[in-house]
PDB file of C-alpha atoms in Angstrom:
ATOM      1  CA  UNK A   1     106.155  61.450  95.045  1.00 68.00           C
ATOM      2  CA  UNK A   2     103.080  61.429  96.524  1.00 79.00           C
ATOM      3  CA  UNK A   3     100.198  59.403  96.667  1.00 79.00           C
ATOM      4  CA  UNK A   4      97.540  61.294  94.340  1.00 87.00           C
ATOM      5  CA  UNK A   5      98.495  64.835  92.418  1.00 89.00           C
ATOM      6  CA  UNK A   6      95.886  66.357  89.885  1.00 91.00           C
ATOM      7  CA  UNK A   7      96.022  69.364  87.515  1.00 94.00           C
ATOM      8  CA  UNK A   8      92.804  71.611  87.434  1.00 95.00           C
ATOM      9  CA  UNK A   9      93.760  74.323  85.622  1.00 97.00           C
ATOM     10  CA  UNK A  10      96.267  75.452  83.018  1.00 98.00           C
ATOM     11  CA  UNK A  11      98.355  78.783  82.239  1.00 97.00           C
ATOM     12  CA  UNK A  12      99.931  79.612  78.810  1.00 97.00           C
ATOM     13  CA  UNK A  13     103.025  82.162  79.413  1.00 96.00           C
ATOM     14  CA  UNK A  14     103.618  85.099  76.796  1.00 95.00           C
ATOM     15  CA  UNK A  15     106.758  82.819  76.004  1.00 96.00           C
ATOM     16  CA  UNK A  16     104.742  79.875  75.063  1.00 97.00           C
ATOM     17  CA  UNK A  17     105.865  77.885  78.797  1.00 97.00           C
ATOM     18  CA  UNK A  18     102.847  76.508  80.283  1.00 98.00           C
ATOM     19  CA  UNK A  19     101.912  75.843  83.752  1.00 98.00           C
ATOM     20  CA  UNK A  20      99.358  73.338  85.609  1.00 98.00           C
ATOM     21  CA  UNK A  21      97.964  74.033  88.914  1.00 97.00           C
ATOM     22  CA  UNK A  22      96.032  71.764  91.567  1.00 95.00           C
ATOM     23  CA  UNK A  23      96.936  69.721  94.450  1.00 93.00           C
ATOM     24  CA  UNK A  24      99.344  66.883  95.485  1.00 93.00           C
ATOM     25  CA  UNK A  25      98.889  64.850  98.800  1.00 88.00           C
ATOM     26  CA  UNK A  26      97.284  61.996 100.108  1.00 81.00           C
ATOM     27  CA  UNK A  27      93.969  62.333  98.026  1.00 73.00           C
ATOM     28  CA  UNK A  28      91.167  64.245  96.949  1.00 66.00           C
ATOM     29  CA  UNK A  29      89.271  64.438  99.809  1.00 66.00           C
ATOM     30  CA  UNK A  30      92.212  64.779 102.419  1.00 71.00           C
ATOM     31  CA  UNK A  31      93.183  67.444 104.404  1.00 74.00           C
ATOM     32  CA  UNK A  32      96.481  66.709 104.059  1.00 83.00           C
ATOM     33  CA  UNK A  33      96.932  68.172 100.236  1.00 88.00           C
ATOM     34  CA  UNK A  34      98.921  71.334  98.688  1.00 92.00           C
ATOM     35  CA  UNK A  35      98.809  73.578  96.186  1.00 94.00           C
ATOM     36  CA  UNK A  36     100.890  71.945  93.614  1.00 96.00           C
ATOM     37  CA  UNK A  37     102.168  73.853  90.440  1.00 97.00           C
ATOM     38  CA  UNK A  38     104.409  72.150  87.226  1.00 97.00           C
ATOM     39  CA  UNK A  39     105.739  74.873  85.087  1.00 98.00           C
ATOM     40  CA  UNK A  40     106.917  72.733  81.331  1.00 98.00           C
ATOM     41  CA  UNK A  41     108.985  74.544  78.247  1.00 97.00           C
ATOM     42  CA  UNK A  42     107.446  74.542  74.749  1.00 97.00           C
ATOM     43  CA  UNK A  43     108.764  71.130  74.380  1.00 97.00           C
ATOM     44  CA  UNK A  44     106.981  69.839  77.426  1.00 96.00           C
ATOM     45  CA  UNK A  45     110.259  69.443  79.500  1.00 98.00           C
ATOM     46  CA  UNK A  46     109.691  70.242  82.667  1.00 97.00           C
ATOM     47  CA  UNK A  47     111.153  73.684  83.392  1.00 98.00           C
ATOM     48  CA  UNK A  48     114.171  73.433  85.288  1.00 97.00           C
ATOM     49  CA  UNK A  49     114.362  77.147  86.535  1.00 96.00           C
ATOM     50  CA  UNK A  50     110.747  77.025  88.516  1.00 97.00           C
ATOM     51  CA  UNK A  51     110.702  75.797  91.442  1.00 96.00           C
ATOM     52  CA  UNK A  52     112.477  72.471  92.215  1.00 95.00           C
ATOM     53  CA  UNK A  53     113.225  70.634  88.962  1.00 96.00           C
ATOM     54  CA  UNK A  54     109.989  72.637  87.297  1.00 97.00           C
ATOM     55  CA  UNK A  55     107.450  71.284  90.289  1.00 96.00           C
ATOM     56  CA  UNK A  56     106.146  72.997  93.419  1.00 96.00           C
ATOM     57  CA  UNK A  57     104.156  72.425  96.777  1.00 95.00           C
ATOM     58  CA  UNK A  58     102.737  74.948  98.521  1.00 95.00           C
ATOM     59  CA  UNK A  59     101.657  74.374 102.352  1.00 92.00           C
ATOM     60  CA  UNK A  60      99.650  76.912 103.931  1.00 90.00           C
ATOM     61  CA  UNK A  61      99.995  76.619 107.433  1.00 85.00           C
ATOM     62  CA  UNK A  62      97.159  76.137 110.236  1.00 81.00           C
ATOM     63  CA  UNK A  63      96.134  74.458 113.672  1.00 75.00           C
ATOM     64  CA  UNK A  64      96.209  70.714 113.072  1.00 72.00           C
ATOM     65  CA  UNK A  65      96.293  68.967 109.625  1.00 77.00           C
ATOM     66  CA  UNK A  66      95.637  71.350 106.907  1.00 84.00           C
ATOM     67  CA  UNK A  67      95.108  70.934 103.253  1.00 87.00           C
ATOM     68  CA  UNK A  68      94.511  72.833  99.807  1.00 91.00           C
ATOM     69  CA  UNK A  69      93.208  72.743  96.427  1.00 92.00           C
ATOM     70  CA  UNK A  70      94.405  74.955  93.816  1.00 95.00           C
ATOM     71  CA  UNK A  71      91.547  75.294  91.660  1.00 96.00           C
ATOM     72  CA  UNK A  72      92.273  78.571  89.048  1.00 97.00           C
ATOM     73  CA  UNK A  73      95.472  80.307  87.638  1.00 98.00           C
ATOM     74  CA  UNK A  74      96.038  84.033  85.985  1.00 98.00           C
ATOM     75  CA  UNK A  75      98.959  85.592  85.194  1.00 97.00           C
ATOM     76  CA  UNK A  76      99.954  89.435  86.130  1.00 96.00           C
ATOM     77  CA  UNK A  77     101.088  91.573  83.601  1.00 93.00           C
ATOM     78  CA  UNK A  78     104.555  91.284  85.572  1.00 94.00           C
ATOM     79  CA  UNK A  79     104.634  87.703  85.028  1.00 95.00           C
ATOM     80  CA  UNK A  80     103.425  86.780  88.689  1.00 97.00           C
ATOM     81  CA  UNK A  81     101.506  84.329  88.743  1.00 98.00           C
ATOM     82  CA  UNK A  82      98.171  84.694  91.272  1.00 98.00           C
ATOM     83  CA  UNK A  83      96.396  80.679  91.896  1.00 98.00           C
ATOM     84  CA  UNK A  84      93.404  80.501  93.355  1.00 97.00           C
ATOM     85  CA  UNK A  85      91.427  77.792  95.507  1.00 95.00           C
ATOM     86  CA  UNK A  86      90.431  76.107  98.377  1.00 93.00           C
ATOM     87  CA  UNK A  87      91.824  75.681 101.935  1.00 92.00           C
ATOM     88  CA  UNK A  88      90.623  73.559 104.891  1.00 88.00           C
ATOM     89  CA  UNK A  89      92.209  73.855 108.556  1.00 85.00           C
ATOM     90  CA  UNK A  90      91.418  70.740 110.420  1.00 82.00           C
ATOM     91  CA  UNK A  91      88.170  71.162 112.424  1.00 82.00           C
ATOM     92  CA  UNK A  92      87.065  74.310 110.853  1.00 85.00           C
ATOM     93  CA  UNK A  93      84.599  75.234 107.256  1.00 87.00           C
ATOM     94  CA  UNK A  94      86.489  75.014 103.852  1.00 89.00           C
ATOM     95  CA  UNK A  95      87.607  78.504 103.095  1.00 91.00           C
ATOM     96  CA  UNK A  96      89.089  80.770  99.936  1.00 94.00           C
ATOM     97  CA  UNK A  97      92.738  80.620  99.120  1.00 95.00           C
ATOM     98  CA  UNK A  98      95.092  82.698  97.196  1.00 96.00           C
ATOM     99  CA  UNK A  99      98.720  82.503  96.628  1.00 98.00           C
ATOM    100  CA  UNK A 100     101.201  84.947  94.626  1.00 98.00           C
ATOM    101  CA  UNK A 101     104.410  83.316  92.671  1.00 98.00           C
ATOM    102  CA  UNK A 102     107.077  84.988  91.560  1.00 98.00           C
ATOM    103  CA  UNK A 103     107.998  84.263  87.717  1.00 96.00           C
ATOM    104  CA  UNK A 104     110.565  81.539  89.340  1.00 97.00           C
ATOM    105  CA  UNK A 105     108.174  79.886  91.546  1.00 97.00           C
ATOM    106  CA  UNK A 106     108.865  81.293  95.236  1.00 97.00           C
ATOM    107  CA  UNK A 107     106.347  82.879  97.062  1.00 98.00           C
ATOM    108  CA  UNK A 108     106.071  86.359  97.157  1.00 98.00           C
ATOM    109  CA  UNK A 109     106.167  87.959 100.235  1.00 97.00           C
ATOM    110  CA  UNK A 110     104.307  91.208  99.634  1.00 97.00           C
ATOM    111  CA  UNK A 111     101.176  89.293  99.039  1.00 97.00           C
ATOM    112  CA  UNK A 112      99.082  88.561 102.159  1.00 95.00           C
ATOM    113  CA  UNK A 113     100.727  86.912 104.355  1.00 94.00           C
ATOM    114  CA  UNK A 114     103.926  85.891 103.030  1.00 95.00           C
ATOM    115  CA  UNK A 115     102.342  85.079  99.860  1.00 97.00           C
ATOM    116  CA  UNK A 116      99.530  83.237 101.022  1.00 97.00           C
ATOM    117  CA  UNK A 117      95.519  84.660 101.723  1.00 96.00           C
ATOM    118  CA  UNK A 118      92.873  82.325 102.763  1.00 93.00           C
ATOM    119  CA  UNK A 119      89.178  84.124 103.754  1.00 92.00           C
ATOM    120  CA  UNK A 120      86.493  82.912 105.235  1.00 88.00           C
ATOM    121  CA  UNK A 121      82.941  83.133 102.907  1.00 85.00           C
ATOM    122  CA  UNK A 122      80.230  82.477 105.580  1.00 75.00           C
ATOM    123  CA  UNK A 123      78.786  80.505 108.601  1.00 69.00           C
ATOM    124  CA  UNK A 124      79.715  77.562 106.626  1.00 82.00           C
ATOM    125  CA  UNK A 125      82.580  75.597 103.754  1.00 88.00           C
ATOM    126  CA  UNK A 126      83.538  77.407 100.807  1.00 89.00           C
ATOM    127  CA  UNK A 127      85.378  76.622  97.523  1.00 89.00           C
ATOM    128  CA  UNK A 128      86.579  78.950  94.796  1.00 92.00           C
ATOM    129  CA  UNK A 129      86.965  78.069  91.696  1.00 94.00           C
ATOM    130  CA  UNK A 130      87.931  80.950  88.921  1.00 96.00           C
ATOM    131  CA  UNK A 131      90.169  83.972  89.444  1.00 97.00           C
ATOM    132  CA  UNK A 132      90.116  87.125  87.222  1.00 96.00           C
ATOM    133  CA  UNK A 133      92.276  90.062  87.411  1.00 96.00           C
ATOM    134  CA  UNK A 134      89.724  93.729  87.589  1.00 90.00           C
ATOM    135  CA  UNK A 135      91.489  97.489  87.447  1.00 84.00           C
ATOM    136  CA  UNK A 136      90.498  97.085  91.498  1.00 82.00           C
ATOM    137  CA  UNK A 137      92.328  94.035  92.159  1.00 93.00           C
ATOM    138  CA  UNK A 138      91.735  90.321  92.435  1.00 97.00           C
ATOM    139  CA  UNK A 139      88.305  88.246  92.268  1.00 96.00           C
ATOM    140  CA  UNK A 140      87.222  85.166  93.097  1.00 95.00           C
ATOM    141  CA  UNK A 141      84.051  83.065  92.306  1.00 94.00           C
ATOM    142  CA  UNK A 142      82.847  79.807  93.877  1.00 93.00           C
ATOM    143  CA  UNK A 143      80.188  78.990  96.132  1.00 90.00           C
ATOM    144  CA  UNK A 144      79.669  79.100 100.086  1.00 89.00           C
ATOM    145  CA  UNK A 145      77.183  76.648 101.790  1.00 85.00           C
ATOM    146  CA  UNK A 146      75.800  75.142 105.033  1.00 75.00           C
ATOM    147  CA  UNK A 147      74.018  71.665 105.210  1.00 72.00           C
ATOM    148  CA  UNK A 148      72.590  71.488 102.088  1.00 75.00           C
ATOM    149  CA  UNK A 149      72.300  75.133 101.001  1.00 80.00           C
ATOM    150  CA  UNK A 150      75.170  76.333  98.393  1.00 81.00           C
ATOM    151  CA  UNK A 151      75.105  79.699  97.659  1.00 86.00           C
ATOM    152  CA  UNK A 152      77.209  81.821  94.979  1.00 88.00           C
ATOM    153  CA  UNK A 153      80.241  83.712  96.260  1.00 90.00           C
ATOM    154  CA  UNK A 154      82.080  86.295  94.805  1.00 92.00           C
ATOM    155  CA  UNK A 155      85.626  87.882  96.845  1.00 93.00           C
ATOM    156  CA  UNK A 156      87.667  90.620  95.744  1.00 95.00           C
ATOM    157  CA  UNK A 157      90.978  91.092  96.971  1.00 96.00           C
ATOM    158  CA  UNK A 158      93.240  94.561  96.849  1.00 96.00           C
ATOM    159  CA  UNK A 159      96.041  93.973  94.410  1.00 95.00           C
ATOM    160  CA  UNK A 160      98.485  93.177  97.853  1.00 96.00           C
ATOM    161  CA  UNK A 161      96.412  90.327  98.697  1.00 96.00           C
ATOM    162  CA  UNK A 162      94.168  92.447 101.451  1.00 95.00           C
ATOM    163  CA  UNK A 163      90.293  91.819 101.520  1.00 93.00           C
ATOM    164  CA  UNK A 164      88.533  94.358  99.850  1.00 93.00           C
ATOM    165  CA  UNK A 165      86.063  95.597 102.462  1.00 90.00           C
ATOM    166  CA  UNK A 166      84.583  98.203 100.041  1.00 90.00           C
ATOM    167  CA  UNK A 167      83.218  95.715  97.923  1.00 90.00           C
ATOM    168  CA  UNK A 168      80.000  94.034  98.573  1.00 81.00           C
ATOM    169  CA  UNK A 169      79.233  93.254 102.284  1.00 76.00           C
TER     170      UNK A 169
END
């Protein structure tokens, strides 16, 4: 239903279901986009028992007109699904984002807060753009940047969604 949606990245389940994640909203370069996820059935019906009718939105909520990007999926070996991206709060520098799904599509609540994480890389933007899952917890590459400068970033989460503070600076 809305004006531009695109798929960036795509999950195959153990059970042969497949789901695309990446944004729906007003347009690519908005700040008023979501995470969007479609979850489909090996015949490439959409699957009617993830979130509404097999689609989802996910907001994540800020000061002002906010918007996301979901960039990166993996699935847990519990059949959560973790998608990674990028977040932008109206006024402030592009940051990380994680959210944690439940295998039906809600948002679970014991992952940062209520399911959502977004972190700050640097003085300036930030996008992330691929997720893998370590013995340690969650990481996330992209890149972090100011005027012209773009520098490599690398994040790593605990496995609850907290910022790993042991882990680089």
């Amino acid at each position: 239903g809305d004006s531009t949606a695109e798929g960036n990245d795509v999950v195959l389940q153990a059970d042969g279901k497949i789901i695309v994640v990446g944004m729906s909203g007003a347009g690519p370069y908005s700040e008023l986009n979501d995470f969007a996820l479609a979850r489909y059935d090996v015949d490439g019906s959409l699957d009617q028992g993830f979130g509404n009718g097999g689609r989802l939105k996910t907001h994540f909520p800020g000061v002002g007109n906010t918007g996301s990007n979901a960039t990166s999926a993996v699935l847990q070996a519990d059949g959560k699904l973790i998608v990674a991206g990028t977040y932008k709060n109206e006024g402030t520098p592009n940051e990380f984002a994680l959210a944690r799904y439940k295998t039906n599509g809600s948002l679970d609540p014991t992952f940062g807060n209520a399911g959502r994480v977004t972190t700050r890389t640097g003085l300036g933007d930030a996008a992330a753009f691929a997720i893998a899952l370590a013995n340690e917890g969650i990481v996330l590459a992209g890149y972090s940047y100011s005027t012209q400068d773009r520098d490599f970033a690398l994040v790593r989460y605990r496995p609850d969604g907290t910022l790993d503070r042991d882990f680089g600076e």
